[in-house]
Coordinates of C-alpha atoms in Angstrom, one line a residue:
Chain A
M1 CA 0.5 8.2 4.5
E2 CA 0.0 11.3 6.6
S3 CA -2.8 13.4 5.3
T4 CA -0.8 16.7 5.2
I5 CA 1.8 15.2 3.0
L6 CA -0.8 13.6 0.8
L7 CA -2.5 16.9 0.3
F8 CA 0.8 18.6 -0.5
L9 CA 1.6 16.0 -3.0
L10 CA -1.8 16.3 -4.5
F11 CA -1.4 20.0 -4.8
I12 CA 1.9 19.5 -6.7
L13 CA 0.2 16.8 -8.8
V14 CA -2.7 19.1 -9.9
L15 CA -0.5 22.0 -10.7
S16 CA 1.9 19.9 -12.6
L17 CA -0.9 18.4 -14.7
F18 CA -2.0 21.9 -15.8
L19 CA 1.6 22.9 -16.4
G20 CA 2.4 19.8 -18.5
F21 CA -0.8 20.3 -20.5
E22 CA -0.1 23.9 -21.2
I23 CA 3.6 23.5 -22.1
I24 CA 2.9 21.4 -25.1
R25 CA 2.1 23.9 -27.8
A26 CA -0.1 22.9 -30.7
T27 CA 2.8 23.0 -33.2
P28 CA 2.5 20.4 -35.8
S29 CA 5.7 19.5 -37.6
P30 CA 8.7 19.0 -35.2
L31 CA 6.2 17.1 -33.2
H32 CA 8.0 13.8 -33.6
T33 CA 11.1 15.2 -32.1
L34 CA 9.1 16.6 -29.2
F35 CA 7.5 13.2 -28.6
V36 CA 10.8 11.4 -28.4
S37 CA 12.3 14.0 -26.2
G38 CA 9.3 14.1 -24.0
S39 CA 9.5 10.4 -23.3
N40 CA 13.1 11.0 -22.4
A41 CA 12.3 13.2 -19.4
V42 CA 9.7 10.8 -18.1
S43 CA 11.9 7.9 -18.4
G44 CA 14.6 9.5 -16.4
I45 CA 12.4 10.0 -13.5
T46 CA 11.3 6.4 -12.6
V47 CA 14.9 5.6 -11.8
L48 CA 14.5 7.7 -8.6
A49 CA 11.8 5.4 -7.4
A50 CA 13.8 2.4 -8.4
I51 CA 16.8 3.7 -6.5
L52 CA 14.7 4.1 -3.3
A53 CA 13.3 0.6 -3.8
A54 CA 16.7 -1.0 -4.4
G55 CA 18.5 0.7 -1.6
L56 CA 16.8 -1.2 1.3
A57 CA 19.0 -2.4 4.1
E58 CA 19.8 -6.1 4.2
G59 CA 17.6 -8.6 6.0
G60 CA 14.4 -10.5 5.6
N61 CA 12.0 -9.4 2.9
N62 CA 14.3 -6.6 1.9
D63 CA 16.7 -8.8 0.0
F64 CA 14.3 -9.9 -2.6
A65 CA 12.7 -6.5 -2.8
A66 CA 16.1 -4.8 -3.3
L67 CA 16.8 -7.3 -6.1
L68 CA 13.6 -6.3 -7.8
G69 CA 14.5 -2.7 -7.3
G70 CA 17.9 -3.4 -8.9
F71 CA 16.1 -4.7 -12.0
A72 CA 13.9 -1.7 -11.9
V73 CA 16.9 0.6 -11.8
A74 CA 18.3 -1.2 -14.8
F75 CA 15.1 -0.9 -16.9
A76 CA 14.6 2.7 -15.9
T77 CA 18.2 3.6 -16.6
A78 CA 18.0 1.9 -20.0
N79 CA 14.9 4.0 -20.6
A80 CA 16.5 7.2 -19.6
T81 CA 19.9 6.9 -21.3
G82 CA 18.4 5.3 -24.4
G83 CA 15.7 7.9 -24.7
W84 CA 18.3 10.7 -24.3
L85 CA 20.6 9.3 -26.9
A86 CA 17.7 8.6 -29.3
A87 CA 16.5 12.2 -28.9
K88 CA 20.1 13.4 -29.5
R89 CA 20.5 11.4 -32.6
M90 CA 17.2 12.5 -34.1
L91 CA 17.9 16.1 -33.2
D92 CA 21.4 15.8 -34.8
M93 CA 19.8 14.5 -38.0
F94 CA 17.3 17.3 -38.0
R95 CA 20.1 19.8 -37.7
D96 CA 22.2 18.2 -40.4
N97 CA 19.2 18.2 -42.8
K98 CA 18.6 21.9 -42.1
E99 CA 22.2 22.7 -42.9
T100 CA 22.2 20.8 -46.2
M101 CA 19.1 22.6 -47.1
K102 CA 20.7 26.0 -46.8
P103 CA 21.4 27.6 -50.2
Chain B
M1 CA 18.1 17.9 8.7
E2 CA 20.6 19.2 6.2
L3 CA 20.5 16.3 3.8
H4 CA 16.8 16.6 3.5
I5 CA 17.1 20.2 2.5
L6 CA 19.8 19.5 0.0
I7 CA 17.8 16.8 -1.7
N8 CA 14.7 18.7 -2.0
T9 CA 16.5 21.8 -3.2
V10 CA 18.1 19.8 -6.0
Y11 CA 14.7 18.3 -6.7
L12 CA 13.2 21.8 -7.1
L13 CA 16.0 22.7 -9.5
S14 CA 15.5 19.5 -11.4
A15 CA 11.8 20.2 -11.8
V16 CA 12.7 23.6 -13.2
T17 CA 15.1 22.0 -15.7
F18 CA 12.3 19.6 -16.8
V19 CA 9.9 22.5 -17.4
L20 CA 12.5 24.5 -19.2
G21 CA 13.6 21.5 -21.2
L22 CA 10.1 20.8 -22.4
K23 CA 9.6 24.4 -23.3
L24 CA 12.8 24.5 -25.3
M25 CA 11.9 21.3 -27.1
N26 CA 8.8 23.0 -28.5
D27 CA 11.1 24.7 -31.0
P28 CA 13.5 22.8 -33.2
A29 CA 16.1 25.5 -32.9
T30 CA 16.4 25.1 -29.1
A31 CA 15.4 21.5 -28.9
R32 CA 18.9 20.2 -28.4
Q33 CA 19.5 22.5 -25.4
G34 CA 16.3 21.3 -24.0
N35 CA 17.4 17.7 -24.2
V36 CA 20.7 18.5 -22.5
I37 CA 19.1 20.6 -19.8
S38 CA 16.6 17.9 -18.8
A39 CA 19.3 15.3 -18.8
I40 CA 21.3 17.4 -16.4
G41 CA 18.3 17.7 -14.2
T42 CA 17.7 14.0 -14.2
G43 CA 21.4 13.3 -13.5
A44 CA 21.4 15.7 -10.5
A45 CA 18.2 14.2 -9.2
V46 CA 19.7 10.7 -9.4
I47 CA 22.9 11.7 -7.6
V48 CA 21.1 13.4 -4.9
T49 CA 18.6 10.5 -4.4
L50 CA 21.6 8.2 -3.9
M51 CA 22.2 10.2 -0.8
D52 CA 18.7 9.7 0.6
A53 CA 18.7 8.3 4.1
R54 CA 16.5 5.5 3.0
V55 CA 19.2 4.2 0.6
E56 CA 21.4 1.9 2.7
R57 CA 22.7 -0.6 0.1
Y58 CA 24.3 0.2 -3.2
E59 CA 25.2 -3.0 -5.0
Y60 CA 21.9 -3.5 -6.8
I61 CA 21.6 0.2 -7.6
L62 CA 25.1 0.4 -9.1
G63 CA 24.6 -2.8 -11.0
G64 CA 21.3 -1.6 -12.3
L65 CA 22.7 1.8 -13.4
L66 CA 25.6 0.3 -15.2
L67 CA 23.7 -2.5 -16.9
G68 CA 20.8 -0.3 -17.8
A69 CA 23.0 2.5 -19.2
A70 CA 25.1 0.1 -21.2
A71 CA 22.2 -1.7 -22.6
G72 CA 20.2 1.4 -23.4
L73 CA 23.1 3.3 -25.0
Y74 CA 24.2 0.3 -27.0
A75 CA 20.8 -0.5 -28.4
V76 CA 20.1 3.1 -29.4
S77 CA 23.5 3.7 -30.9
R78 CA 23.3 0.6 -33.0
S79 CA 19.8 1.2 -34.2
P80 CA 19.3 2.6 -37.7
L81 CA 17.8 6.1 -37.6
P82 CA 14.4 5.3 -38.9
G83 CA 14.0 2.6 -36.2
L84 CA 14.6 5.1 -33.4
P85 CA 11.0 6.1 -32.7
R86 CA 10.0 2.5 -32.4
L87 CA 12.8 1.7 -30.1
T88 CA 12.1 4.7 -27.9
G89 CA 8.6 3.3 -27.6
L90 CA 9.9 0.0 -26.4
L91 CA 12.2 1.8 -23.9
N92 CA 9.3 3.7 -22.6
G93 CA 7.7 0.3 -21.9
F94 CA 10.7 -0.5 -19.8
G95 CA 10.1 2.5 -17.7
G96 CA 6.6 1.2 -17.1
L97 CA 8.0 -2.2 -16.2
A98 CA 10.4 -0.5 -13.8
A99 CA 7.4 1.2 -12.1
W100 CA 5.7 -2.1 -11.6
L101 CA 8.8 -3.7 -10.2
V102 CA 9.1 -0.8 -7.8
A103 CA 5.5 -1.3 -6.6
W104 CA 6.1 -5.0 -6.2
A105 CA 9.3 -4.4 -4.3
E106 CA 7.8 -1.9 -2.0
F107 CA 4.8 -4.1 -1.3
Y108 CA 7.0 -7.1 -0.7
A109 CA 9.2 -5.3 1.7
H110 CA 6.6 -3.3 3.5
P111 CA 3.2 -4.9 3.3
A112 CA 2.2 -3.6 6.7
G113 CA 1.5 0.0 7.6
Q114 CA 0.4 1.0 4.1
G115 CA -3.1 1.9 5.0
V116 CA -5.8 2.3 2.3
S117 CA -4.0 5.2 0.7
G118 CA -0.8 3.3 0.6
G119 CA -2.5 0.4 -1.0
I120 CA -4.2 2.6 -3.6
V121 CA -0.9 4.2 -4.7
L122 CA 0.8 0.9 -4.9
W123 CA -2.1 -0.4 -7.0
L124 CA -1.9 2.7 -9.2
T125 CA 1.8 2.4 -9.7
A126 CA 1.6 -1.3 -10.6
V127 CA -1.5 -0.9 -12.9
L128 CA -0.1 2.1 -14.8
G129 CA 3.3 0.6 -15.1
C130 CA 1.8 -2.6 -16.5
L131 CA -0.5 -0.7 -18.9
A132 CA 2.5 1.2 -20.2
F133 CA 4.7 -1.9 -20.5
A134 CA 2.2 -4.2 -22.2
G135 CA 0.9 -1.4 -24.4
S136 CA 4.4 -0.4 -25.5
L137 CA 5.3 -4.0 -26.1
T138 CA 2.2 -4.4 -28.3
A139 CA 2.9 -1.2 -30.2
W140 CA 6.5 -2.3 -30.7
T141 CA 5.3 -5.7 -32.1
R142 CA 2.7 -4.1 -34.3
T143 CA 5.0 -1.6 -35.9
Q144 CA 7.6 -4.1 -37.1
E145 CA 8.7 -3.8 -40.8
G146 CA 6.3 -5.9 -42.8
N147 CA 3.9 -6.0 -39.9
I148 CA 2.8 -2.4 -40.0
S149 CA -0.4 -1.9 -38.3
A150 CA -2.4 -1.3 -41.4
N151 CA -5.0 -3.7 -40.1
P152 CA -6.2 -2.7 -36.7
A153 CA -6.5 -5.9 -34.7
G154 CA -9.9 -5.3 -33.5
Y155 CA -12.1 -8.4 -33.0
P156 CA -15.7 -9.0 -32.3
G157 CA -16.7 -8.7 -28.7
Q158 CA -13.5 -6.8 -27.8
H159 CA -15.5 -4.3 -25.9
H160 CA -16.9 -6.9 -23.7
V161 CA -13.5 -8.4 -22.9
A162 CA -11.9 -5.0 -22.3
R163 CA -14.7 -3.7 -20.0
A164 CA -14.6 -6.9 -18.0
V165 CA -10.8 -6.7 -17.6
L166 CA -11.1 -3.0 -16.5
L167 CA -13.7 -3.9 -14.0
A168 CA -11.6 -6.7 -12.6
V169 CA -8.6 -4.4 -12.3
L170 CA -10.7 -2.0 -10.3
L171 CA -12.3 -4.6 -8.1
T172 CA -9.0 -6.4 -7.3
G173 CA -7.5 -3.0 -6.5
I174 CA -10.2 -2.2 -4.0
L175 CA -9.8 -5.7 -2.4
F176 CA -6.1 -5.2 -2.3
A177 CA -6.1 -1.7 -0.8
R178 CA -8.7 -2.6 1.9
D179 CA -6.1 -4.8 3.6
T180 CA -2.6 -5.0 2.3
V181 CA -1.5 -7.3 5.1
A182 CA -4.0 -10.0 4.5
P183 CA -2.5 -13.2 3.2
G184 CA -4.7 -12.9 0.1
A185 CA -3.4 -9.5 -0.7
Y186 CA -0.5 -10.9 -2.6
R187 CA -2.9 -12.7 -4.9
Y188 CA -4.8 -9.5 -5.6
F189 CA -1.5 -7.8 -6.5
A190 CA -0.6 -10.6 -8.9
L191 CA -4.1 -10.5 -10.4
F192 CA -4.4 -6.8 -11.1
S193 CA -0.9 -6.8 -12.4
L194 CA -1.6 -9.6 -14.9
L195 CA -5.0 -8.0 -15.8
S196 CA -3.3 -4.7 -16.4
L197 CA -0.8 -6.3 -18.7
L198 CA -3.8 -7.7 -20.7
L199 CA -5.6 -4.4 -20.7
G200 CA -2.5 -2.6 -21.9
A201 CA -2.3 -5.0 -24.9
L202 CA -6.0 -4.7 -25.5
L203 CA -5.8 -0.9 -25.6
V204 CA -3.2 -0.9 -28.4
L205 CA -4.5 -3.7 -30.5
P206 CA -7.4 -1.9 -32.2
V207 CA -5.3 1.2 -33.0
S208 CA -4.9 2.0 -36.7
S209 CA -1.6 3.0 -38.3
A210 CA -2.7 6.6 -38.4
G211 CA -3.3 6.4 -34.7
M212 CA -0.1 4.7 -33.7
P213 CA 2.0 7.8 -33.0
A214 CA -0.8 9.2 -30.9
A215 CA -1.0 5.9 -29.1
M216 CA 2.6 6.0 -28.3
C217 CA 2.2 9.4 -26.8
A218 CA -0.6 8.0 -24.7
L219 CA 1.7 5.2 -23.6
N220 CA 4.4 7.8 -22.7
A221 CA 1.7 9.5 -20.6
Y222 CA 0.8 6.2 -18.8
A223 CA 4.5 5.7 -17.9
G224 CA 4.6 9.2 -16.7
F225 CA 1.6 8.7 -14.5
A226 CA 3.1 5.5 -13.2
A227 CA 6.2 7.5 -12.1
C228 CA 3.9 10.0 -10.5
A229 CA 2.1 7.3 -8.6
A230 CA 5.5 6.0 -7.5
G231 CA 6.1 9.4 -6.2
F232 CA 3.2 9.0 -3.8
V233 CA 4.5 5.7 -2.7
F234 CA 7.8 7.2 -1.7
Q235 CA 6.5 10.7 -0.9
N236 CA 8.9 12.0 -3.4
T237 CA 8.0 15.5 -4.7
L238 CA 10.0 15.3 -7.9
L239 CA 8.5 12.0 -9.0
V240 CA 5.0 13.4 -8.5
A241 CA 5.8 16.7 -10.3
A242 CA 7.8 15.3 -13.2
G243 CA 5.5 12.3 -13.7
A244 CA 2.4 14.5 -13.8
L245 CA 4.2 17.0 -16.1
T246 CA 5.1 14.5 -18.7
G247 CA 1.9 12.5 -18.2
A248 CA -0.2 15.5 -19.0
G249 CA 2.1 16.6 -21.7
G250 CA 1.9 13.2 -23.3
I251 CA -1.9 13.4 -23.3
R252 CA -1.8 16.9 -24.8
L253 CA 0.6 15.7 -27.4
M254 CA -1.6 12.8 -28.3
L255 CA -4.5 15.2 -28.8
V256 CA -2.4 17.4 -31.1
M257 CA -1.2 14.4 -33.1
C258 CA -4.7 13.2 -33.5
K259 CA -5.7 16.5 -35.0
T260 CA -2.7 16.4 -37.4
N261 CA -3.1 12.8 -38.4
G262 CA -6.8 12.8 -38.5
C263 CA -7.3 10.0 -36.0
N264 CA -9.9 10.0 -33.4
F265 CA -8.3 10.4 -30.0
A266 CA -11.2 8.7 -28.3
D267 CA -10.5 5.6 -30.4
V268 CA -6.8 5.8 -29.5
L269 CA -7.6 6.0 -25.8
T270 CA -10.7 3.8 -25.4
G271 CA -11.2 2.2 -28.7
C272 CA -11.0 -1.3 -27.2
F273 CA -14.0 -0.5 -25.0
R274 CA -16.3 0.0 -28.1
P275 CA -17.4 -2.5 -30.6
P276 CA -15.1 -2.5 -33.6
A277 CA -16.3 -0.6 -36.7
G278 CA -18.8 -2.5 -38.6
G279 CA -18.7 -5.3 -36.0
K280 CA -20.8 -6.3 -33.1

């Protein structure tokens, strides 16, 4: 990997680490929801790598690699869509509970 | 080149949606919007990645997208509500598995020309992915009804095993990255993959039931870091950014949870590297 690109990516990495750390406030109770939703965003992202891995042109080693990539796409997509729906369901429940608690 | 500009612009906007989404999810009132916003960001990123010049064949991608979406949505829609956190943990493991598969695929297709840095990021992606996968699988098993992790599965000598495995992962990684074209490189890849799976399980085995939610946050973080490493493999800015974002967020969340639940975060992260309480 070219060193300029590597350095740029490292720059992004370090800043994102700080950002990710700061964004999570120290709030206790809706934590669980947060956690579920947090995993959702992560999940989504690996699918990009999987797409790039599965999209290789035909020929030689690429065929098996693209097949592996296809499986990776499947797993990452299950992760993303499932995580999103789980977060949605839990947040819906939370909202319903709040409404039934209104006087 | 115009396509390149379009892709990276969308990536930038996607990154913004992730940050905003996470912020909104801090507050239960806005959490739902947060969920939607990050989903949109993910969707846009996926669409635009399909247009990447490196993507030349679509059958596997489309098959994977359809199968994965169907399986994920079906499993989650059918799950009883209380089982959702556990299921999400398992799905997170799938993300880790995906990262490992990606590392394998990339190594298989392009063993040459990686250089040491290429070898290192492949190793990182594979190791972190396996850690996340095996750890999530172990957590999923241990949190079954009737099998609640009331008894941390620590065992005598666990710290010896865990340290040895960690050392082996590092060593095989070095040997791998030194020369990814060597005929033996494939064996190193297999070795550190298997060892990382083992290590992932070992990390989660000694965690108490109080520490489980925190451990799952840590596993989320590992999956995030795996995605980040994959970003280095493909020189993809969004993967690096979003992976690091959620990785660091997961660690922070783990620390907060430990404070709330009263578990020791050091135990959650590295408990297997120490002798079990009262043991040798």
